[in-house]
C-alpha atoms as a PDB file:
ATOM      1  CA  MET A   1      16.544  16.924  -1.716  1.00  0.00           C
ATOM      2  CA  ASN A   2      14.153  18.969  -3.898  1.00  0.00           C
ATOM      3  CA  ASP A   3      16.820  19.958  -6.441  1.00  0.00           C
ATOM      4  CA  PHE A   4      18.248  16.437  -6.594  1.00  0.00           C
ATOM      5  CA  SER A   5      14.808  14.896  -7.078  1.00  0.00           C
ATOM      6  CA  TYR A   6      13.880  17.319  -9.870  1.00  0.00           C
ATOM      7  CA  LEU A   7      17.167  17.001 -11.731  1.00  0.00           C
ATOM      8  CA  HIS A   8      17.742  13.262 -11.377  1.00  0.00           C
ATOM      9  CA  THR A   9      14.391  11.510 -10.865  1.00  0.00           C
ATOM     10  CA  ASN A  10      11.696  13.631 -12.628  1.00  0.00           C
ATOM     11  CA  CYS A  11      10.046  14.067  -9.224  1.00  0.00           C
ATOM     12  CA  PHE A  12       9.010  17.638  -8.543  1.00  0.00           C
ATOM     13  CA  GLU A  13       8.759  18.222  -4.798  1.00  0.00           C
ATOM     14  CA  ILE A  14       8.068  21.488  -3.030  1.00  0.00           C
ATOM     15  CA  THR A  15       8.519  22.800   0.460  1.00  0.00           C
ATOM     16  CA  VAL A  16       6.040  25.393   1.713  1.00  0.00           C
ATOM     17  CA  GLU A  17       7.118  27.422   4.730  1.00  0.00           C
ATOM     18  CA  LEU A  18       4.460  29.703   6.123  1.00  0.00           C
ATOM     19  CA  SER A  19       6.269  31.209   9.087  1.00  0.00           C
ATOM     20  CA  CYS A  20       9.414  30.968  11.182  1.00  0.00           C
ATOM     21  CA  ASP A  21       7.612  28.745  13.681  1.00  0.00           C
ATOM     22  CA  LYS A  22       8.460  25.192  12.662  1.00  0.00           C
ATOM     23  CA  PHE A  23       6.111  23.552  15.171  1.00  0.00           C
ATOM     24  CA  PRO A  24       3.093  25.809  15.749  1.00  0.00           C
ATOM     25  CA  HIS A  25       0.704  24.845  18.526  1.00  0.00           C
ATOM     26  CA  ALA A  26      -2.437  23.036  17.350  1.00  0.00           C
ATOM     27  CA  SER A  27      -4.560  25.977  18.471  1.00  0.00           C
ATOM     28  CA  GLU A  28      -2.743  28.203  15.950  1.00  0.00           C
ATOM     29  CA  LEU A  29      -3.413  25.978  12.926  1.00  0.00           C
ATOM     30  CA  PRO A  30      -6.931  27.224  12.075  1.00  0.00           C
ATOM     31  CA  GLU A  31      -5.643  30.790  11.857  1.00  0.00           C
ATOM     32  CA  GLU A  32      -2.650  29.725   9.750  1.00  0.00           C
ATOM     33  CA  TRP A  33      -5.025  27.893   7.406  1.00  0.00           C
ATOM     34  CA  GLU A  34      -7.319  30.916   7.047  1.00  0.00           C
ATOM     35  CA  ASN A  35      -4.348  33.235   6.454  1.00  0.00           C
ATOM     36  CA  ASN A  36      -3.021  31.040   3.640  1.00  0.00           C
ATOM     37  CA  ARG A  37      -6.033  29.084   2.356  1.00  0.00           C
ATOM     38  CA  GLU A  38      -6.689  31.041  -0.828  1.00  0.00           C
ATOM     39  CA  SER A  39      -3.025  31.145  -1.837  1.00  0.00           C
ATOM     40  CA  LEU A  40      -2.551  27.425  -1.220  1.00  0.00           C
ATOM     41  CA  LEU A  41      -5.691  26.472  -3.149  1.00  0.00           C
ATOM     42  CA  LEU A  42      -4.680  28.664  -6.105  1.00  0.00           C
ATOM     43  CA  PHE A  43      -1.229  27.097  -6.045  1.00  0.00           C
ATOM     44  CA  MET A  44      -2.755  23.599  -6.077  1.00  0.00           C
ATOM     45  CA  GLU A  45      -4.874  24.526  -9.123  1.00  0.00           C
ATOM     46  CA  GLN A  46      -1.678  25.120 -11.098  1.00  0.00           C
ATOM     47  CA  VAL A  47      -1.271  21.342 -11.481  1.00  0.00           C
ATOM     48  CA  HIS A  48      -3.607  21.660 -14.469  1.00  0.00           C
ATOM     49  CA  ARG A  49      -1.205  23.943 -16.371  1.00  0.00           C
ATOM     50  CA  GLY A  50       1.442  22.731 -18.762  1.00  0.00           C
ATOM     51  CA  ILE A  51       1.718  19.665 -20.926  1.00  0.00           C
ATOM     52  CA  LYS A  52       0.493  16.281 -19.778  1.00  0.00           C
ATOM     53  CA  GLY A  53      -0.442  13.033 -21.405  1.00  0.00           C
ATOM     54  CA  VAL A  54       0.663   9.509 -22.206  1.00  0.00           C
ATOM     55  CA  VAL A  55       3.387   8.560 -24.704  1.00  0.00           C
ATOM     56  CA  ARG A  56       2.099   5.556 -26.661  1.00  0.00           C
ATOM     57  CA  ASP A  57       3.362   3.317 -29.438  1.00  0.00           C
ATOM     58  CA  SER A  58       1.324   4.200 -32.546  1.00  0.00           C
ATOM     59  CA  ASP A  59       0.937   0.544 -33.557  1.00  0.00           C
ATOM     60  CA  THR A  60       0.154  -1.162 -30.247  1.00  0.00           C
ATOM     61  CA  GLU A  61      -1.227   1.808 -28.248  1.00  0.00           C
ATOM     62  CA  GLN A  62       0.929   0.587 -25.335  1.00  0.00           C
ATOM     63  CA  GLY A  63       2.683   3.144 -23.144  1.00  0.00           C
ATOM     64  CA  ILE A  64       6.383   3.653 -23.840  1.00  0.00           C
ATOM     65  CA  PRO A  65       8.508   3.488 -20.673  1.00  0.00           C
ATOM     66  CA  ASN A  66      11.654   5.639 -20.469  1.00  0.00           C
ATOM     67  CA  ALA A  67      10.773   7.734 -23.528  1.00  0.00           C
ATOM     68  CA  ILE A  68      12.702  11.014 -23.406  1.00  0.00           C
ATOM     69  CA  ILE A  69      10.573  14.169 -23.565  1.00  0.00           C
ATOM     70  CA  SER A  70      12.339  17.353 -24.711  1.00  0.00           C
ATOM     71  CA  VAL A  71      10.860  20.843 -24.928  1.00  0.00           C
ATOM     72  CA  ASP A  72      12.559  23.568 -26.975  1.00  0.00           C
ATOM     73  CA  GLY A  73      13.897  26.309 -24.722  1.00  0.00           C
ATOM     74  CA  ILE A  74      13.904  24.152 -21.562  1.00  0.00           C
ATOM     75  CA  ASN A  75      17.235  22.569 -20.729  1.00  0.00           C
ATOM     76  CA  HIS A  76      15.786  19.637 -18.746  1.00  0.00           C
ATOM     77  CA  ASP A  77      14.554  16.477 -20.434  1.00  0.00           C
ATOM     78  CA  VAL A  78      12.221  14.128 -18.586  1.00  0.00           C
ATOM     79  CA  ARG A  79      11.526  10.420 -19.043  1.00  0.00           C
ATOM     80  CA  THR A  80       8.168   8.702 -19.040  1.00  0.00           C
ATOM     81  CA  GLY A  81       7.328   6.408 -16.156  1.00  0.00           C
END
């Protein structure tokens, strides 16, 4: 689903797998959190990287839905919401 969502809906989803145990016992969760806390928090901070903003009409200042955004060197256009 992640690849389909990224390529066809502009939705970027991720899956984070921390171990081979798909259903760890609740008593194991604090240790899993401590083992991965710093990495997960640093990963979450990355949301502030890149280009972000609002595409607006220069006359009306209204947002433009379905505007196509292209970046040189990246072969994946996105559309505004």
